[in-house]
Coordinates of C-alpha atoms in Angstrom, one line a residue:
M1 CA -6.0 -32.6 21.1
R2 CA -2.9 -30.5 22.1
L3 CA -1.6 -30.7 18.5
A4 CA -4.9 -29.5 17.1
L5 CA -4.9 -26.6 19.6
Y6 CA -1.3 -25.7 18.7
L7 CA -2.2 -25.7 15.0
L8 CA -5.2 -23.5 15.6
I9 CA -3.0 -21.0 17.4
L10 CA -0.6 -21.0 14.6
V11 CA -3.3 -20.4 12.0
S12 CA -4.7 -17.5 14.1
I13 CA -1.3 -15.9 14.4
F14 CA 0.0 -16.2 10.8
F15 CA -3.0 -16.7 8.5
V16 CA -5.8 -14.6 9.9
P17 CA -3.9 -11.3 9.8
Y18 CA -2.7 -12.2 6.2
S19 CA -6.3 -13.0 5.3
L20 CA -7.5 -9.7 6.7
N21 CA -4.8 -7.7 4.9
N22 CA -5.4 -9.5 1.6
S23 CA -9.2 -9.2 1.8
Y24 CA -9.4 -5.5 2.6
A25 CA -6.4 -4.6 0.4
Q26 CA -8.4 -5.9 -2.5
D27 CA -11.4 -3.7 -1.6
Q28 CA -12.3 -1.9 -4.9
D29 CA -13.4 1.2 -3.0
L30 CA -9.9 1.9 -1.5
P31 CA -8.2 5.0 -3.0
N32 CA -4.6 5.0 -4.2
F33 CA -1.8 7.5 -3.7
S34 CA 0.5 8.7 -6.4
N35 CA 3.5 11.1 -6.2
V36 CA 2.6 14.3 -8.1
Q37 CA 5.3 16.5 -6.7
N38 CA 6.9 17.3 -10.0
Q39 CA 3.6 17.6 -11.9
T40 CA 2.4 20.2 -9.4
G41 CA 5.5 22.5 -9.7
I42 CA 7.3 21.5 -6.5
P43 CA 10.9 20.7 -7.5
F44 CA 13.7 18.9 -5.6
I45 CA 13.8 20.3 -2.1
G46 CA 17.0 18.8 -0.8
K47 CA 18.4 15.4 0.2
I48 CA 17.7 15.6 4.0
G49 CA 14.1 16.6 4.2
Q50 CA 12.8 17.9 7.6
A51 CA 9.7 20.1 8.2
A52 CA 6.4 20.2 6.3
T53 CA 3.2 22.0 7.1
W54 CA 0.1 23.2 5.1
G55 CA -1.1 26.7 5.8
D56 CA -3.2 29.2 3.8
Y57 CA -0.9 32.2 4.3
N58 CA -2.7 34.5 1.9
V59 CA -6.2 33.4 2.9
D60 CA -7.4 32.6 -0.6
G61 CA -8.8 29.2 0.2
W62 CA -6.0 27.2 -1.3
L63 CA -3.5 25.4 1.0
D64 CA 0.1 26.7 0.6
I65 CA 3.0 24.6 2.1
F66 CA 6.2 25.3 4.0
L67 CA 9.0 22.8 3.5
S68 CA 12.6 22.6 4.8
N69 CA 15.6 20.4 4.7
S70 CA 18.7 19.8 6.9
D71 CA 21.2 19.9 4.1
R72 CA 24.6 21.6 4.6
N73 CA 26.3 23.9 2.1
P74 CA 29.0 21.9 0.1
R75 CA 32.4 23.6 -0.3
R76 CA 34.5 23.4 -3.4
S77 CA 38.2 23.5 -2.8
R78 CA 40.5 26.0 -4.4
R79 CA 41.6 24.8 -7.9
R80 CA 43.9 26.2 -10.5
Q81 CA 42.1 26.1 -13.9
A82 CA 43.7 26.5 -17.2
N83 CA 43.7 30.1 -18.5
R84 CA 41.7 31.1 -15.4
D85 CA 42.4 32.6 -12.0
S86 CA 42.1 30.3 -9.0
T87 CA 38.7 30.7 -7.3
S88 CA 36.9 29.5 -4.2
V89 CA 33.3 28.6 -4.8
Q90 CA 30.6 27.9 -2.3
K91 CA 27.3 26.9 -3.7
E92 CA 24.3 28.1 -1.7
I93 CA 21.7 25.4 -1.2
Q94 CA 18.1 26.4 -0.6
R95 CA 17.1 24.9 2.7
S96 CA 13.6 26.4 3.3
F97 CA 10.7 26.9 0.9
L98 CA 7.2 28.5 1.0
F99 CA 5.2 27.4 -2.0
T100 CA 2.1 29.3 -3.0
N101 CA -0.8 27.2 -4.2
E102 CA -2.3 28.5 -7.4
K103 CA -5.4 26.3 -7.8
G104 CA -3.5 23.0 -7.4
Q105 CA -0.2 24.2 -8.9
F106 CA 2.7 25.5 -6.7
K107 CA 5.1 28.4 -7.1
D108 CA 8.2 29.0 -5.0
S109 CA 7.5 32.3 -3.2
S110 CA 10.3 32.0 -0.6
D111 CA 12.5 34.8 -1.9
F112 CA 10.1 37.7 -1.8
L113 CA 8.0 36.6 1.2
G114 CA 10.8 37.5 3.7
I115 CA 11.6 34.0 5.1
P116 CA 15.4 33.6 5.3
N117 CA 17.2 30.5 3.9
S118 CA 17.9 28.5 7.1
R119 CA 17.8 24.9 8.3
Y120 CA 14.4 24.9 10.0
G121 CA 13.5 21.6 11.7
T122 CA 9.9 22.3 12.6
A123 CA 7.1 24.5 11.4
T124 CA 3.6 25.4 12.6
W125 CA 0.9 28.0 11.7
A126 CA -1.4 30.1 13.9
D127 CA -2.7 33.6 13.9
Y128 CA -1.1 34.8 17.1
N129 CA -2.2 38.4 16.8
N130 CA -5.8 37.7 15.6
D131 CA -5.4 39.8 12.5
G132 CA -6.9 37.2 10.2
F133 CA -3.6 36.0 8.7
P134 CA -1.8 32.9 9.9
D135 CA 1.8 33.4 11.3
L136 CA 4.6 30.9 11.2
L137 CA 6.6 29.5 14.1
L138 CA 9.9 27.8 13.1
G139 CA 12.4 25.7 15.0
T140 CA 15.9 26.2 13.7
K141 CA 18.6 23.6 13.5
R142 CA 21.2 25.9 15.1
A143 CA 22.0 24.9 18.7
G144 CA 21.2 27.5 21.3
K145 CA 18.7 29.4 19.2
P146 CA 15.1 29.9 20.3
L147 CA 12.1 29.3 18.0
Q148 CA 11.6 31.9 15.3
L149 CA 8.3 33.7 15.1
Y150 CA 7.4 35.2 11.7
K151 CA 4.5 37.6 11.5
N152 CA 2.4 37.4 8.4
V153 CA 1.7 41.0 7.1
D154 CA -1.5 40.9 5.2
G155 CA -0.6 37.7 3.3
I156 CA 2.1 39.7 1.4
Y157 CA 5.4 39.1 3.4
F158 CA 6.7 37.9 6.8
V159 CA 8.7 39.8 9.5
N160 CA 10.7 38.2 12.3
M161 CA 9.2 39.2 15.6
N162 CA 11.3 37.4 18.2
E163 CA 12.8 40.4 19.9
Q164 CA 9.6 42.4 19.9
A165 CA 7.6 39.3 21.1
G166 CA 10.0 38.4 23.8
I167 CA 10.8 34.9 22.5
T168 CA 14.4 34.6 23.7
K169 CA 14.7 31.3 25.7
E170 CA 17.4 29.2 24.3
R171 CA 17.8 25.4 24.2
S172 CA 20.4 22.8 23.3
T173 CA 19.0 21.5 20.0
V174 CA 16.1 21.9 17.6
A175 CA 12.7 22.3 19.3
H176 CA 9.2 21.9 18.1
G177 CA 6.7 24.8 18.7
I178 CA 3.1 23.6 19.2
W179 CA 0.2 26.1 19.4
A180 CA -2.7 26.0 21.9
D181 CA -4.8 28.6 23.7
Y182 CA -4.3 26.8 27.0
D183 CA -6.1 29.4 29.2
N184 CA -8.9 30.1 26.6
D185 CA -8.4 33.8 26.7
G186 CA -8.7 34.2 22.9
N187 CA -5.0 34.4 22.3
V188 CA -3.1 31.4 21.1
D189 CA -0.1 30.4 23.2
F190 CA 2.7 27.9 22.4
F191 CA 4.9 25.2 24.0
Q192 CA 8.5 25.0 23.0
A193 CA 9.5 21.3 23.4
G194 CA 13.3 20.8 23.4
K195 CA 16.0 18.4 24.5
G196 CA 17.0 19.5 27.9
L197 CA 14.8 22.6 28.3
S198 CA 11.2 23.2 27.3
Y199 CA 9.1 26.3 27.9
L200 CA 5.4 27.4 27.8
Y201 CA 5.0 30.8 26.3
R202 CA 1.7 32.6 27.2
N203 CA 0.4 35.2 24.7
N204 CA -0.2 38.5 26.5
G205 CA -2.6 39.7 23.7
D206 CA -0.4 42.7 22.9
G207 CA 2.0 41.0 20.5
T208 CA 4.3 39.8 23.3
F209 CA 4.8 36.5 25.0
E210 CA 5.8 35.6 28.6
E211 CA 7.5 32.3 29.6
V212 CA 5.3 30.8 32.4
S213 CA 6.2 27.1 32.7
E214 CA 7.3 27.0 36.3
R215 CA 4.5 29.3 37.4
V216 CA 1.7 27.1 35.9
G217 CA 3.2 23.8 37.1
I218 CA 5.1 22.5 34.1
D219 CA 8.5 21.0 34.5
G220 CA 10.4 21.4 31.2
R221 CA 13.6 19.7 32.3
F222 CA 13.2 16.6 30.2
V223 CA 14.8 15.4 27.0
S224 CA 11.7 16.0 25.0
N225 CA 11.5 15.2 21.3
S226 CA 8.2 16.9 20.9
A227 CA 4.8 17.5 22.6
L228 CA 1.1 17.3 21.9
W229 CA -1.9 19.4 23.0
F230 CA -5.3 17.7 23.1
D231 CA -8.4 17.8 25.3
S232 CA -8.1 14.4 27.0
N233 CA -11.2 14.7 29.3
N234 CA -13.6 16.9 27.2
D235 CA -13.6 19.8 29.7
G236 CA -12.9 22.3 27.0
Y237 CA -9.2 22.9 28.0
Q238 CA -6.1 21.7 26.2
D239 CA -3.9 19.2 28.1
L240 CA -0.2 18.7 27.4
F241 CA 1.6 15.4 26.7
L242 CA 5.4 15.5 26.6
L243 CA 7.2 13.0 24.3
N244 CA 10.5 12.1 26.0
K245 CA 13.6 10.0 25.5
E246 CA 12.7 7.9 28.5
M247 CA 9.3 8.1 30.5
N248 CA 6.7 10.4 28.9
V249 CA 4.8 12.9 31.0
M250 CA 1.1 13.9 30.9
Y251 CA -0.1 17.3 32.3
L252 CA -3.8 17.9 33.0
N253 CA -5.1 21.4 32.4
L254 CA -7.0 22.4 35.5
G255 CA -8.9 25.2 33.8
D256 CA -7.5 27.9 36.2
G257 CA -4.3 28.5 34.3
T258 CA -2.4 25.7 36.0
F259 CA -1.5 22.1 35.2
M260 CA -1.2 18.9 37.3
D261 CA 1.1 16.0 36.5
V262 CA -1.2 13.0 36.0
T263 CA 1.3 10.7 34.3
Q264 CA 1.0 7.9 36.8
S265 CA -2.8 8.0 37.2
S266 CA -3.4 8.3 33.5
G267 CA -1.2 5.3 32.6
L268 CA 0.6 7.3 29.8
G269 CA 4.1 7.2 31.2
G270 CA 5.2 4.4 29.0
R271 CA 8.3 2.3 29.8
Q272 CA 11.9 2.8 30.6
G273 CA 13.9 2.4 27.4
W274 CA 11.2 4.0 25.2
G275 CA 12.4 6.7 22.9
T276 CA 9.2 8.4 21.9
T277 CA 9.5 10.4 18.7
S278 CA 5.9 11.5 18.0
A279 CA 2.3 11.4 19.2
C280 CA -1.1 12.0 17.6
S281 CA -4.6 12.0 19.0
G282 CA -7.9 10.9 17.4
D283 CA -11.2 9.3 18.4
Y284 CA -10.8 6.0 16.5
N285 CA -13.8 4.3 18.1
G286 CA -16.4 7.2 18.0
D287 CA -17.0 7.3 21.7
G288 CA -16.3 11.1 21.9
Y289 CA -12.9 10.8 23.6
F290 CA -9.5 11.3 22.0
D291 CA -7.3 8.3 22.0
L292 CA -3.5 8.5 21.7
Y293 CA -0.9 6.9 19.5
I294 CA 2.8 7.2 20.0
T295 CA 5.8 6.1 17.9
N296 CA 9.1 4.8 19.5
I297 CA 12.6 4.3 18.2
G298 CA 15.7 2.8 19.6
R299 CA 15.8 0.0 22.2
A300 CA 12.1 -0.1 22.6
S301 CA 10.0 -2.6 20.6
G302 CA 7.0 -1.2 18.9
N303 CA 4.7 1.8 19.1
A304 CA 1.7 2.2 21.4
L305 CA -2.0 2.8 21.0
Y306 CA -3.7 4.1 24.1
K307 CA -7.5 3.9 24.4
N308 CA -9.1 6.8 26.3
N309 CA -11.4 5.2 28.9
G310 CA -13.3 8.5 29.5
D311 CA -12.4 8.6 33.2
G312 CA -8.9 10.1 33.1
T313 CA -7.2 6.8 32.4
F314 CA -5.8 5.2 29.2
T315 CA -5.4 1.5 28.4
N316 CA -2.6 0.2 26.1
I317 CA -4.5 -1.9 23.4
T318 CA -1.6 -2.0 20.9
L319 CA -1.2 -5.8 20.6
E320 CA -4.9 -6.6 20.2
T321 CA -5.3 -4.0 17.5
N322 CA -2.2 -5.0 15.6
T323 CA -0.8 -1.5 15.5
D324 CA 2.5 -2.0 17.3
D325 CA 4.8 -1.6 14.2
V326 CA 8.5 -2.3 14.7
G327 CA 9.9 0.3 17.1
D328 CA 11.5 2.3 14.4
G329 CA 9.1 5.2 14.4
R330 CA 9.4 8.8 13.1
T331 CA 5.9 10.3 13.1
C332 CA 2.2 9.5 13.1
A333 CA -1.3 10.9 12.2
W334 CA -4.9 10.0 12.5
I335 CA -6.7 10.6 9.2
D336 CA -9.7 9.2 7.3
F337 CA -7.9 8.5 4.1
D338 CA -10.7 6.5 2.5
A339 CA -13.5 8.8 3.7
D340 CA -15.6 5.9 5.1
G341 CA -16.3 7.7 8.4
R342 CA -13.7 5.9 10.5
V343 CA -10.5 7.6 11.3
D344 CA -7.4 5.6 10.2
L345 CA -3.8 5.6 11.5
F346 CA -0.6 6.5 9.5
S347 CA 2.9 6.0 10.9
T348 CA 6.4 6.3 9.4
N349 CA 9.6 4.5 10.2
H350 CA 13.4 5.1 9.9
L351 CA 14.5 2.0 8.0
H352 CA 11.1 0.2 7.5
P353 CA 8.1 0.9 5.3
N354 CA 5.4 3.3 6.3
R355 CA 2.2 1.8 7.8
L356 CA -1.4 2.8 7.0
Y357 CA -3.7 1.1 9.4
R358 CA -7.2 1.0 8.0
N359 CA -9.8 1.2 10.7
L360 CA -12.3 -1.6 10.2
G361 CA -14.3 -0.8 13.4
N362 CA -14.5 -2.8 16.6
D363 CA -10.9 -2.2 17.5
V364 CA -9.7 -3.9 14.3
F365 CA -6.9 -2.3 12.1
V366 CA -5.3 -3.7 8.9
D367 CA -2.1 -2.3 7.3
V368 CA -2.9 -1.4 3.7
A369 CA 0.1 1.0 3.0
S370 CA 1.6 -1.1 0.3
S371 CA -1.7 -1.8 -1.4
V372 CA -2.6 1.9 -1.7
G373 CA 0.9 3.1 -2.6
I374 CA 2.0 5.0 0.5
D375 CA 4.5 2.6 2.1
K376 CA 7.3 4.7 0.6
P377 CA 9.4 6.9 0.8
I378 CA 10.7 5.7 4.1
D379 CA 12.5 7.7 6.9
V380 CA 9.8 10.4 6.7
F381 CA 10.1 13.0 9.4
A382 CA 7.1 15.1 8.5
A383 CA 3.8 13.9 7.0
T384 CA 1.4 16.8 6.6
W385 CA -2.2 16.0 5.5
G386 CA -4.4 18.4 3.6
D387 CA -6.7 18.6 0.6
Y388 CA -4.4 20.7 -1.6
N389 CA -6.6 20.5 -4.8
L390 CA -10.0 20.8 -3.0
D391 CA -11.3 17.6 -4.6
G392 CA -12.7 16.3 -1.3
F393 CA -10.0 13.7 -0.6
I394 CA -7.2 14.1 1.8
D395 CA -3.6 14.2 0.4
V396 CA -0.2 14.2 2.2
F397 CA 3.2 15.6 1.7
L398 CA 6.0 13.3 2.9
N399 CA 9.3 15.0 3.7
G400 CA 12.2 12.8 4.9
H401 CA 15.8 11.9 4.7
I402 CA 15.4 9.3 1.9
G403 CA 12.9 11.0 -0.4
T404 CA 9.9 13.3 -0.6
G405 CA 6.6 13.3 -2.3
L406 CA 3.3 15.1 -2.6
M407 CA 1.0 12.0 -2.5
K408 CA -2.2 12.7 -4.2
N409 CA -5.3 10.7 -3.0
S410 CA -7.1 9.3 -6.0
G411 CA -10.4 9.3 -4.1
N412 CA -13.3 6.8 -4.2
S413 CA -17.1 6.9 -4.1
N414 CA -17.4 8.2 -0.5
N415 CA -18.4 11.7 0.5
S416 CA -16.5 14.0 2.8
I417 CA -16.7 17.4 4.4
T418 CA -13.9 20.0 5.1
L419 CA -14.6 22.8 7.5
N420 CA -12.5 26.0 7.8
L421 CA -13.2 27.6 11.2
V422 CA -12.7 31.3 11.9
G423 CA -12.8 32.3 15.6
N424 CA -14.0 35.7 16.6
G425 CA -10.5 36.9 17.5
L426 CA -11.7 38.1 21.0
T427 CA -12.9 35.2 23.1
S428 CA -11.6 32.6 20.6
N429 CA -8.4 32.7 18.7
S430 CA -8.9 33.6 15.0
S431 CA -7.3 30.2 13.9
A432 CA -9.9 28.4 16.1
I433 CA -7.1 26.1 17.5
G434 CA -8.7 24.0 20.2
A435 CA -12.2 24.1 18.7
R436 CA -14.1 20.8 18.9
V437 CA -16.1 19.8 15.8
E438 CA -18.7 17.0 15.8
V439 CA -20.2 15.4 12.7
V440 CA -23.3 13.2 13.1
T441 CA -24.6 10.8 10.5
G442 CA -27.4 8.6 11.8
K443 CA -26.1 6.8 14.9
D444 CA -22.5 7.5 14.1
R445 CA -20.7 10.4 15.7
Q446 CA -17.2 11.7 14.8
V447 CA -15.1 14.3 16.7
R448 CA -12.1 16.4 15.6
E449 CA -10.1 19.2 17.1
V450 CA -8.4 22.1 15.3
S451 CA -4.7 21.3 16.0
G452 CA -1.7 23.6 16.5
G453 CA 0.8 20.9 15.6
R454 CA 1.6 17.3 16.2
G455 CA 4.0 14.5 15.4
C456 CA 7.8 14.8 15.0
C457 CA 7.9 18.2 13.3
E458 CA 4.7 19.0 11.4
Q459 CA 1.1 20.2 11.4
D460 CA -1.9 19.2 9.3
M461 CA -4.1 21.8 7.6
L462 CA -6.1 23.9 10.0
P463 CA -9.4 23.1 8.4
V464 CA -10.8 19.8 9.8
Y465 CA -11.7 16.9 7.5
F466 CA -14.4 14.3 7.9
G467 CA -15.2 11.3 5.7
V468 CA -18.9 10.5 5.8
G469 CA -19.1 7.3 3.6
K470 CA -22.2 7.1 1.5
N471 CA -24.1 9.7 3.5
D472 CA -24.9 13.0 1.7
V473 CA -26.5 14.8 4.7
V474 CA -24.9 15.5 8.1
D475 CA -25.6 17.3 11.3
L476 CA -22.8 19.5 12.5
N477 CA -21.8 21.0 15.9
V478 CA -18.9 23.3 16.6
K479 CA -17.8 24.2 20.1
W480 CA -15.4 27.1 20.1
P481 CA -12.6 27.7 22.7
S482 CA -14.8 30.5 24.1
G483 CA -17.5 27.9 24.9
N484 CA -19.9 29.2 22.2
L485 CA -21.8 26.6 20.2
C486 CA -22.8 26.6 16.6
S487 CA -25.1 23.8 15.2
F488 CA -26.2 23.0 11.7
N489 CA -28.8 20.3 10.8
D490 CA -29.4 18.5 7.6
L491 CA -26.3 20.0 5.8
S492 CA -25.9 18.6 2.3
V493 CA -22.4 17.4 1.3
D494 CA -23.4 15.7 -1.9
E495 CA -22.2 18.4 -4.3
I496 CA -20.5 21.0 -2.0
N497 CA -18.2 19.7 0.7
H498 CA -15.9 22.6 1.6
F499 CA -17.3 25.2 4.0
T500 CA -16.2 28.1 6.1
I501 CA -17.8 28.7 9.5
H502 CA -17.5 32.0 11.4
E503 CA -18.0 32.2 15.1
V504 CA -19.2 35.8 15.0
K505 CA -22.4 35.2 13.0
C506 CA -22.5 31.4 13.5
D507 CA -22.9 31.1 9.7
I508 CA -21.7 28.5 7.3
I509 CA -20.8 29.3 3.7
P510 CA -19.5 27.3 0.8
S511 CA -15.7 27.6 0.1
N512 CA -13.6 27.3 -3.0
Q513 CA -14.2 24.2 -5.2
A514 CA -11.8 21.8 -6.8
A515 CA -9.2 22.7 -9.5
E516 CA -10.1 21.3 -12.9

């Protein structure tokens, strides 16, 4: 009897996961990913890839992309050459790129857009002055330098606004800037997460920012690799999660402009020895509350999936969902790659393959990364998701230290909907960061937030993406940061699946369609 029980346990441990992976990997409706970086006009961007983020800087409906590397300039020693004078040559490496999307093909526009050639480690987009054009917040690789804010002038060029905006707080190493309108005043603020010192900058609404961390109850004296804003309790205010070298910290937004440390009561502190590198939020089980996934590296073993219980607490359900990975994490993202209506989980590692955990429902995930062709390149720091060619399927650019790639999603027979939200610029920020979007198909309900940054050093496209499976009609609700609500019933997504929604008129109009 004991022997039979032992054999049964062995079968459940080794063969059942293999059977699940094998069965669902062979699903004929799974899309595949292929690297189209060269075919789309994006050349070699350096050996040590770092930041990546999609953003429509010229507001033409096509996603442009900012990319950077951490390469250093090589030096050639002084040599005496026959019949020539001795010369000293230093070759300049391009370390930052802004590629303009021209209907699915990309052109390097870095030189004439006004963004200097520097080693940027992080990048996020948001319209901080509500003029309708997204601006760019960059974290440099130079020790002691603050984040760099580049104002977008009518989608034509960028101007550095640090001095005028009052962004002067220095830190020890590269920091990640993450946008959120934490006080819901219509002006997007940002948190500067750094190793040793982190700061919350409040947007004064006149083009300037004020550092308010201590005043609002946030202690920034942690070795923070990054941070994440998300509404953990559905009260309409963005909460702040700090990703630290040791114990993580969770701050609850009280809605009066201040925060309270709820790390212990929420259960999100983690464990001593964890080195958390990234975090991402998504409602994987459709209960209307955002769950949390974190990646770890170093002495810790494995990543962690926290289920949001809806009462201010989270439960670690990593082992039972088979999403623990190997403790070698770089970054993560929740995304519905197969458009089946269930959000899936993507994570990258330092020396191990990427993972793409397909969400099968009922807390069951299966890694299909190798089957769909996205297990490589490894050591990816930034994985930015966006539908660059407007074909209705979500693609990703992978930027890392052992390779890069624009991974095109081949698509399948499922439908999707992509929504570009435009806030009124008065009571909601123009970028609609923090807006909550709900898509309903029958009894199924999906929720997304417009995010101002996540992961190690990236940000996904600002428009929100939903897979809806075989459904061709959906109901849609948008709750803006101002509290305004726009609802649309019986919206057809069979032929047109890209829309723009304006808060001012509460209207919805079709957006650009796919490149041929």
